[in-house]
Short mmCIF file of C-alpha atoms (C1' of nucleotides) in Angstrom, two decimals:
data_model
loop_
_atom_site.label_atom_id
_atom_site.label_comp_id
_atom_site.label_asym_id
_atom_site.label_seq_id
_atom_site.Cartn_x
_atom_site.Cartn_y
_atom_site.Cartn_z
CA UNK L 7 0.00 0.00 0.00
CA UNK L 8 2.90 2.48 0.71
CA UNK L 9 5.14 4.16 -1.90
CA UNK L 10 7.98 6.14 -0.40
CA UNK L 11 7.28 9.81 -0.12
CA UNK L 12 9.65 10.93 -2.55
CA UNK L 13 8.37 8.58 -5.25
CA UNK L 14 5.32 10.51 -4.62
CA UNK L 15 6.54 13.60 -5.46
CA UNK L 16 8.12 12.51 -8.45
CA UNK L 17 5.30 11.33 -9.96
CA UNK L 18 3.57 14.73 -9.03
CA UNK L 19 5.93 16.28 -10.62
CA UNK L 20 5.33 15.07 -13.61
CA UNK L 21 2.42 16.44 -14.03
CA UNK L 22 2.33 19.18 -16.53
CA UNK L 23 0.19 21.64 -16.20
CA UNK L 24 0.60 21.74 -12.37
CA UNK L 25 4.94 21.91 -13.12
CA UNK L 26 3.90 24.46 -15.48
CA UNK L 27 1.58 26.71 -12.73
CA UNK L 28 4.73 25.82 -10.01
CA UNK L 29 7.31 26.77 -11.69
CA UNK L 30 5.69 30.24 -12.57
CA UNK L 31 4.86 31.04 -9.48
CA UNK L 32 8.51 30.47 -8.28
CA UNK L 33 9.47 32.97 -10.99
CA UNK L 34 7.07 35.51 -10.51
CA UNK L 35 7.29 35.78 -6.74
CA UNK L 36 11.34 37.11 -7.42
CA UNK L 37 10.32 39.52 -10.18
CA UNK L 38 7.01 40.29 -8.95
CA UNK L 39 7.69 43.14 -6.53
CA UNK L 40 9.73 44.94 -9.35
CA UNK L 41 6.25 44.90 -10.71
CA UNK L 42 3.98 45.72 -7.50
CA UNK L 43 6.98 48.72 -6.45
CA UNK L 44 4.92 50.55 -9.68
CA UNK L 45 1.28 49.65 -9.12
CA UNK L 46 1.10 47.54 -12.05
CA UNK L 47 -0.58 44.25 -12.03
CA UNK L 48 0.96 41.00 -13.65
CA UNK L 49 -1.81 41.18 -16.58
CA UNK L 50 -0.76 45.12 -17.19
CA UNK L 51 2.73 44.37 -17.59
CA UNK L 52 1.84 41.46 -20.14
CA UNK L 53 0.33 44.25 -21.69
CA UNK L 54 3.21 46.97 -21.37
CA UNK L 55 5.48 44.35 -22.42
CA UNK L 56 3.73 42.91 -25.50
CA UNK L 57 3.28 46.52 -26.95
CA UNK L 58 6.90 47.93 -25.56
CA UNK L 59 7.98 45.51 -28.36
CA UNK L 60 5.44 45.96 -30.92
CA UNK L 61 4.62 49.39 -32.59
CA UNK L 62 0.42 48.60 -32.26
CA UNK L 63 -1.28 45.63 -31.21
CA UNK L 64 -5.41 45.61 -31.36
CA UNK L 65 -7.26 43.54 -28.50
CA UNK L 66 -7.56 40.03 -30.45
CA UNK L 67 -3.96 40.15 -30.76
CA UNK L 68 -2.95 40.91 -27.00
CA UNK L 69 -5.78 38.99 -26.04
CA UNK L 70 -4.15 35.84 -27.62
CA UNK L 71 -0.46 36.93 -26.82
CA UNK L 72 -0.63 38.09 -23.56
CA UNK L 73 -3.30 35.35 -22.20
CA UNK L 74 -6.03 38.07 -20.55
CA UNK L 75 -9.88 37.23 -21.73
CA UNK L 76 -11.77 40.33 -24.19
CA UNK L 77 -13.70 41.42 -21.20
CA UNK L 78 -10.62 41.95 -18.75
CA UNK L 79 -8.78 43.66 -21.45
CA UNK L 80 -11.62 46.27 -21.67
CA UNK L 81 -11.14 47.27 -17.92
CA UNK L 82 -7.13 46.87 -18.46
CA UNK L 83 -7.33 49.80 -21.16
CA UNK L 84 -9.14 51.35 -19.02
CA UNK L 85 -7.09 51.76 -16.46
CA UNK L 86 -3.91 52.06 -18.63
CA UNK L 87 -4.75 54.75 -20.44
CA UNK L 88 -5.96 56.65 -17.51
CA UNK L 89 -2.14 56.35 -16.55
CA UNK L 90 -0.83 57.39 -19.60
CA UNK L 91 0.57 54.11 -20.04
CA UNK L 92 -0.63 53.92 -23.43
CA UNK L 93 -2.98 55.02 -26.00
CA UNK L 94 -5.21 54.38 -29.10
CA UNK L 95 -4.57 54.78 -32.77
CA UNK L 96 -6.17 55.04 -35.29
CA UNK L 97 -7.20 51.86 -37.88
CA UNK L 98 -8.89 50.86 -41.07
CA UNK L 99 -11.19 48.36 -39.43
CA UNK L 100 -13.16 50.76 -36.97
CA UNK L 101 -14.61 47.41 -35.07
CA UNK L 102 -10.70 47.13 -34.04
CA UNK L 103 -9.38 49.05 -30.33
CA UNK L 104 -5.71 49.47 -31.27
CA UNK L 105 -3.10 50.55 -28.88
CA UNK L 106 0.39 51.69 -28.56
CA UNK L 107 2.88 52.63 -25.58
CA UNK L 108 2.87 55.95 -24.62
CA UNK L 109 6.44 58.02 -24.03
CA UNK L 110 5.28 57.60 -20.28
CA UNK L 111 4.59 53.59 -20.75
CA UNK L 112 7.95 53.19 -22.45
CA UNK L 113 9.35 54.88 -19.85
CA UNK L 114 7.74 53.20 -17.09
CA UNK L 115 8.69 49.63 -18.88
CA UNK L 116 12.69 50.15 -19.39
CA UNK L 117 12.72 51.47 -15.49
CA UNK L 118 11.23 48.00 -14.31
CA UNK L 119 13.16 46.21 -16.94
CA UNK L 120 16.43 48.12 -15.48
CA UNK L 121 15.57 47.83 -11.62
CA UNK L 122 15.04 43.16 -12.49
CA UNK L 123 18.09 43.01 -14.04
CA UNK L 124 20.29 42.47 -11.62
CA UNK L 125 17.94 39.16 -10.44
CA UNK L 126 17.29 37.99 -13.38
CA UNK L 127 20.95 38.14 -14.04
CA UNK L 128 21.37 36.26 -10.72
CA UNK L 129 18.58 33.70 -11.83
CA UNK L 130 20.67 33.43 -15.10
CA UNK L 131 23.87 32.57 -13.79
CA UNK L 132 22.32 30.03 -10.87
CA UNK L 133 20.39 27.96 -13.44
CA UNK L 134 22.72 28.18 -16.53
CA UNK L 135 22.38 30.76 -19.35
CA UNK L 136 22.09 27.96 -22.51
CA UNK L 137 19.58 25.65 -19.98
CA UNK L 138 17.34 28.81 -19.57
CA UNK L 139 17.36 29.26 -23.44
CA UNK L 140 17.02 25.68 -23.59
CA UNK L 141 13.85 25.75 -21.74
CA UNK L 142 12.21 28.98 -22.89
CA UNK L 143 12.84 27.14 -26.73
CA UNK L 144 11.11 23.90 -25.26
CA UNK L 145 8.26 26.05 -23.45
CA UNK L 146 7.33 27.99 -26.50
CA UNK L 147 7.29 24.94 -28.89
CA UNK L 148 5.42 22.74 -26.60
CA UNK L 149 2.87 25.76 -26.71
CA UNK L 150 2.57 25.30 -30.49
CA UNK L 151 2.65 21.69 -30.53
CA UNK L 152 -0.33 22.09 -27.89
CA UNK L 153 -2.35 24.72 -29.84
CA UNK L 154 -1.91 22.79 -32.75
CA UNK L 155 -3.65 19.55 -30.87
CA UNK L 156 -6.75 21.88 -29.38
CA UNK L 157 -7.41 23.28 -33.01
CA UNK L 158 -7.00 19.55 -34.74
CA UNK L 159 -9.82 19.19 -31.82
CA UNK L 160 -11.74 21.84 -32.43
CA UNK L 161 -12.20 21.15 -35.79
CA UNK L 162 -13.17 17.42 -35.42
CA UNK L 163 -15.87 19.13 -32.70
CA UNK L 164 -16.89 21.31 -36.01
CA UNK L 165 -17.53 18.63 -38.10
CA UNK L 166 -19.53 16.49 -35.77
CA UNK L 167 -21.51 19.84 -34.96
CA UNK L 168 -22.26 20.59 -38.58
CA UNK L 169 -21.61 18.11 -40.57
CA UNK L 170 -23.47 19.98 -43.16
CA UNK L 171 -20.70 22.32 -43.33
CA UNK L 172 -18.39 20.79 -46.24
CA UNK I 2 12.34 52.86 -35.22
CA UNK I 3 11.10 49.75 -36.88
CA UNK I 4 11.67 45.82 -36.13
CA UNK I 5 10.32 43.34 -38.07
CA UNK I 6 7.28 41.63 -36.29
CA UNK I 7 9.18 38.76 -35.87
CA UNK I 8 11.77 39.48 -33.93
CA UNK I 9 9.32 41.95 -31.42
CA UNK I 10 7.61 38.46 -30.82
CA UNK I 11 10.82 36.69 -30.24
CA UNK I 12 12.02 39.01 -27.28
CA UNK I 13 8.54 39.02 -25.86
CA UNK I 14 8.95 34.82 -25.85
CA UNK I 15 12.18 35.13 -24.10
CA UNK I 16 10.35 36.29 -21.18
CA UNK I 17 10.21 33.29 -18.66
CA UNK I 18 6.98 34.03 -16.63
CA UNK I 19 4.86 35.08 -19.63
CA UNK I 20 6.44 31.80 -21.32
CA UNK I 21 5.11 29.66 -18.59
CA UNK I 22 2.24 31.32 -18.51
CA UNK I 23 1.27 30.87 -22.21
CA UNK I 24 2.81 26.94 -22.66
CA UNK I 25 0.21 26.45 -19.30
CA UNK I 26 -2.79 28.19 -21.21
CA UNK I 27 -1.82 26.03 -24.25
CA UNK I 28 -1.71 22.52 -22.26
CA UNK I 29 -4.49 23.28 -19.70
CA UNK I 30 -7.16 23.82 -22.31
CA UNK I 31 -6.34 20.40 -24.01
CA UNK I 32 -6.74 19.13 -20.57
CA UNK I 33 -9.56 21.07 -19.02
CA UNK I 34 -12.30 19.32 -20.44
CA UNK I 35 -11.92 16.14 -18.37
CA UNK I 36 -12.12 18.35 -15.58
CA UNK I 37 -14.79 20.54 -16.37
CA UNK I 38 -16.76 17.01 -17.33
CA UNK I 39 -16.67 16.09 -13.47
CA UNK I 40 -17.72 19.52 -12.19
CA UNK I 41 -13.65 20.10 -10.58
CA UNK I 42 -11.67 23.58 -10.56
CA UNK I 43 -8.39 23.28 -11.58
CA UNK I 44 -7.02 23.55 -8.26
CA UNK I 45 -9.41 21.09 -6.97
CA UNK I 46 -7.83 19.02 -9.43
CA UNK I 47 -4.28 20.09 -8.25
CA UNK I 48 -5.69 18.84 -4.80
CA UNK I 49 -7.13 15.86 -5.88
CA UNK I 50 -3.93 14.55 -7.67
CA UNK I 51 -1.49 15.50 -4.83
CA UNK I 52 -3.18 13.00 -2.70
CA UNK I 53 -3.79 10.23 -4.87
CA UNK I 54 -0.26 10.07 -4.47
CA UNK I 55 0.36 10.51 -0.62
CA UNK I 56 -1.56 8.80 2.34
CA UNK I 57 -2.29 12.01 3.81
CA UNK I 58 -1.35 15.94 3.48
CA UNK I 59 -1.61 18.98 5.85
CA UNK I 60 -3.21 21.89 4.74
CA UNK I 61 0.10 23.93 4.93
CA UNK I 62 1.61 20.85 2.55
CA UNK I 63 -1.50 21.40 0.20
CA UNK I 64 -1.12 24.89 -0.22
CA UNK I 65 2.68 25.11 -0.90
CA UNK I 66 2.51 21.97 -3.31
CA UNK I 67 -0.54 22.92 -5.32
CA UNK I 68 -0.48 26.55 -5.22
CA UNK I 69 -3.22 27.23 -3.60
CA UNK I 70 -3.11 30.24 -0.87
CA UNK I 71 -4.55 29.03 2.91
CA UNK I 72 -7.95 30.83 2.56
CA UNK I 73 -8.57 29.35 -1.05
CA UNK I 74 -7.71 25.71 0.16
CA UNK I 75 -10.37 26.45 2.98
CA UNK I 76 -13.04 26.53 0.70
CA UNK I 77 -11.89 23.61 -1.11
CA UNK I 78 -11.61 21.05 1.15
CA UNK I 79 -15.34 22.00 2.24
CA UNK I 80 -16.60 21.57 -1.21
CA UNK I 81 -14.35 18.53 -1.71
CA UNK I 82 -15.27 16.79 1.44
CA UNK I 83 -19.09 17.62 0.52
CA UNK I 84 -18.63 15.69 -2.37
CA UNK I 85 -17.08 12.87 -0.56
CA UNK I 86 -13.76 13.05 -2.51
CA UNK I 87 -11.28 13.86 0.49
CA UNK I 88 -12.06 13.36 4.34
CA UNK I 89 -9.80 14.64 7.37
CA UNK I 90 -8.00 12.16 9.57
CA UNK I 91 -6.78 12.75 12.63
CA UNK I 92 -3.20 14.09 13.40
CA UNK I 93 -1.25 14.78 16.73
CA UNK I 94 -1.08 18.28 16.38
CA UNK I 95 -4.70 18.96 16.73
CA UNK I 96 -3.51 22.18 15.02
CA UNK I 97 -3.20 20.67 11.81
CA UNK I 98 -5.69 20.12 9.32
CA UNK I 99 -4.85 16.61 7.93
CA UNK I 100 -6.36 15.27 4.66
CA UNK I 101 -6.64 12.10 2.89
CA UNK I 102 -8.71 11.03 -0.64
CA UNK I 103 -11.86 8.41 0.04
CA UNK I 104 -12.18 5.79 -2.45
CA UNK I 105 -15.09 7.80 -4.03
CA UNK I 106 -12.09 10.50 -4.72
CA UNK I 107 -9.52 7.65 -5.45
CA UNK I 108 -12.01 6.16 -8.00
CA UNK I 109 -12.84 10.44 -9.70
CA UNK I 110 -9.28 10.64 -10.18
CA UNK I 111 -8.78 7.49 -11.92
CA UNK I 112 -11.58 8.00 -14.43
CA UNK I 113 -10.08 11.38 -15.65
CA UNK I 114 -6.27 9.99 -15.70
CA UNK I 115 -8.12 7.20 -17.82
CA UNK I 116 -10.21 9.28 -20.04
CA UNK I 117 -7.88 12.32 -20.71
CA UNK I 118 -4.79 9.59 -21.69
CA UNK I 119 -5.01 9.37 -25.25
CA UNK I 120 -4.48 13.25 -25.27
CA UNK I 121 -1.96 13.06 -23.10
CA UNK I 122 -0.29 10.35 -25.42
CA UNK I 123 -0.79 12.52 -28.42
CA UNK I 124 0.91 15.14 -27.27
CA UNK I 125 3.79 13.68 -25.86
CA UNK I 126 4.41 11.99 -29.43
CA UNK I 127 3.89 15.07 -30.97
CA UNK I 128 6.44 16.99 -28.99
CA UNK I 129 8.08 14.03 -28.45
CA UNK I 130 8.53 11.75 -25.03
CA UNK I 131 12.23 12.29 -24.35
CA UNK I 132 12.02 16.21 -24.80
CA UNK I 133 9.17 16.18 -22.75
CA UNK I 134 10.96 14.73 -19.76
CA UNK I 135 13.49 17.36 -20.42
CA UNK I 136 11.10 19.80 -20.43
CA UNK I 137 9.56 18.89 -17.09
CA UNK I 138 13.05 18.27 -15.34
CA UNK I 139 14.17 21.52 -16.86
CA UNK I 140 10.84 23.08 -15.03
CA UNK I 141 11.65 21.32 -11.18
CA UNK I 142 15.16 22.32 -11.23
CA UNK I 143 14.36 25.80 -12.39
CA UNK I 144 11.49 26.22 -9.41
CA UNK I 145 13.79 24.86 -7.07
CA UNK I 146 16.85 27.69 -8.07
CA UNK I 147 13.88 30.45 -8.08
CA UNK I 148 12.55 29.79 -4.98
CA UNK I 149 16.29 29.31 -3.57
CA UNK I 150 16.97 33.19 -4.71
CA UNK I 151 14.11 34.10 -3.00
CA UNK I 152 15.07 32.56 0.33
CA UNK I 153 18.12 34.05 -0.08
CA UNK I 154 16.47 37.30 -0.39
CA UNK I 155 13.75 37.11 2.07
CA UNK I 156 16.82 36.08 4.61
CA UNK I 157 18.60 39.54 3.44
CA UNK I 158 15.12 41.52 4.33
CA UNK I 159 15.11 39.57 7.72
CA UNK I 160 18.68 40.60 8.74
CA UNK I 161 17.63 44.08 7.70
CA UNK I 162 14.87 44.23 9.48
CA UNK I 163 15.52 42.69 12.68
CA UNK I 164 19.16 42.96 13.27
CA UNK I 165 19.50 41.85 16.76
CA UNK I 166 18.43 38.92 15.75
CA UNK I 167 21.88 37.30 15.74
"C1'" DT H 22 -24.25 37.42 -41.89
"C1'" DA H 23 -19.78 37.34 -39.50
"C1'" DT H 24 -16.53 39.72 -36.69
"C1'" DT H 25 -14.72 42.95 -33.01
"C1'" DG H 26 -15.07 44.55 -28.81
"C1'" DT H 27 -17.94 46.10 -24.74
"C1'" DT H 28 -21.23 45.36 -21.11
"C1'" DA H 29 -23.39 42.54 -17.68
"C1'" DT H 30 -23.13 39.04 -14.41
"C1'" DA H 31 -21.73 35.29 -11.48
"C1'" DC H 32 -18.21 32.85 -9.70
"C1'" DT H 33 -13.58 31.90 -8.26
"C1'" DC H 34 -9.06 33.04 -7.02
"C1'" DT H 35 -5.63 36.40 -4.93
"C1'" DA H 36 -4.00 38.70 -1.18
"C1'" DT H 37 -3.92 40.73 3.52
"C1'" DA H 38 -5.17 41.21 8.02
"C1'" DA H 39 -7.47 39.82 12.13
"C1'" DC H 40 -8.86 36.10 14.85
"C1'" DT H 41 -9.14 31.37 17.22
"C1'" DA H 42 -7.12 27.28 18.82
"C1'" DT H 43 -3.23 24.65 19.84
"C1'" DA H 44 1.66 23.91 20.81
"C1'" DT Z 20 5.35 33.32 22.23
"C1'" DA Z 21 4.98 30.99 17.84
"C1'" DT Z 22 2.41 28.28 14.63
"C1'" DA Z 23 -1.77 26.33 11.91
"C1'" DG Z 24 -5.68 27.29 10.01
"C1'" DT Z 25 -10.12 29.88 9.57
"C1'" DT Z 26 -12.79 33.96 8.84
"C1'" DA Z 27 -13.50 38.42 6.82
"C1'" DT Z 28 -13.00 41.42 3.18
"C1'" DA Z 29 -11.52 43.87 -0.93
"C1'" DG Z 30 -9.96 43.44 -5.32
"C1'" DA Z 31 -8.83 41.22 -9.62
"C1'" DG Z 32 -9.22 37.55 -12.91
"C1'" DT Z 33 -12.20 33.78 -15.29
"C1'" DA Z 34 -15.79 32.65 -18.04
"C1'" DT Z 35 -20.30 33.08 -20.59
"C1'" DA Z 36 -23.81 35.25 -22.74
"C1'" DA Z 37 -25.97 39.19 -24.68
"C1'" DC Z 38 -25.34 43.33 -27.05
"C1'" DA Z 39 -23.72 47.26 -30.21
"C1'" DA Z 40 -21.04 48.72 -33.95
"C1'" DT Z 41 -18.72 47.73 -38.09
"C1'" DA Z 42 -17.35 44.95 -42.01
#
DNA sequence: TATTGTTATACTCTATAACTATA
DNA sequence: TATAGTTATAGAGTATAACAATA
């Protein structure tokens, strides 16, 4: 009836989504006060950070990108533009809400950028420079090979849905 | 002024919470259904899977291991022991709030390893079964360096704070 | 008619502080 | 006096559906 303990773990540990969620939360609790030290909240600096690299995004695109549902976005422009963080612009499609970094937001972004380096550095170094690249290649092309599954499923869905549809 | 598209979304990848964040997004909703189908939260799930592997957890176990903060995991064990999936057992430290899964909750989490297999399956041949081992050990060692640097730096903050304390 | 985004709403989680019980 | 967990409470995110505006 018993395993040992740290058999336990192990197999707990390979669980995915749950390493996924734990190892996040280990990484955001040492660059997370960089981000609370400006009254920003983790979603807003997806945000800041998305468009700080990006010359406009419209909502779809951030939505997607920066993982924040349509309706939380709403009340995150909101707020963000009250700050000055950013702003709209102008675009063909007039159903689109486009947005850019302000001056002020670009500002705001390279001063928390500047004050994490020196952890992330430290992070870096403990872990191993090529293992962290290692890993952010692996995270970002499990992501694909994981999107690509849910769509392969979604479309199956379609077709048993409306058949009629071909 | 101008980079291409492609590299803005390249630097924005490099970014190791908002990585994890997005590869967890990507794998949770090819797993969420088989939760959703048995009326469980994701961190119920968490929950439930953490003690299908151990005899019997503490609350302050619980909430470190499935990232879940002590009010949250309040809730939960009420709903779960409701349901019948988890019970308390009795501990020595009468402090403690010690849980265990029932065979009702034993039998739950068996039925949604069993059903949500084949997409498990699929996607580690997809990405590949050796990579994703990588992947995962890559994740455990990182969390484990992360939270060290924190330590270290909530240690730093005690010593500053309360420096008779040597 | 389909798409984009907003509003409305309910629920859950996040986060802190204050409190109770036990050690 | 310290620790474990619960309660209380405010705020933010999650998720859906319904809606308005535009294509």
């Amino acid at each position: 009836m018993h395993q040992t303990p740290e058999r336990d773990l192990r197999k707990f540990e390979k669980s995915l989504p749950i390493a996924l969620l734990r190892t996040r939360e280990a990484t955001t609790r040492l660059f997370k006060p960089f981000i609370d030290l400006h009254d920003l909240t983790m979603p807003q600096w997806r945000v800041l950070r998305a468009l700080a690299e990006a010359d406009a995004l419209d909502a779809r695109t951030l939505s997607e990108r920066c993982v924040i549902l349509p309706p939380s976005l709403t009340r995150i422009f909101r707020a963000m533009t009250l700050r000055g963080l950013i702003r709209q612009v102008e675009c063909a499609d007039a159903r689109r809400h486009m947005v850019a970094i302000t001056d002020t937001g670009r500002a705001l972004f390279e001063q928390v950028l500047q004050e994490s380096e020196p952890d992330y550095t430290r992070l870096a170094a403990a872990f191993g420079p090529e293992r962290l690249d290692m890993l952010l290649d692996l995270l970002n092309e499990l992501r694909d090979t994981a999107q690509g599954l849910v769509d392969q499923s979604q479309q199956q869905d379609t077709r048993k849905v409306m058949p009629g549809r071909r």
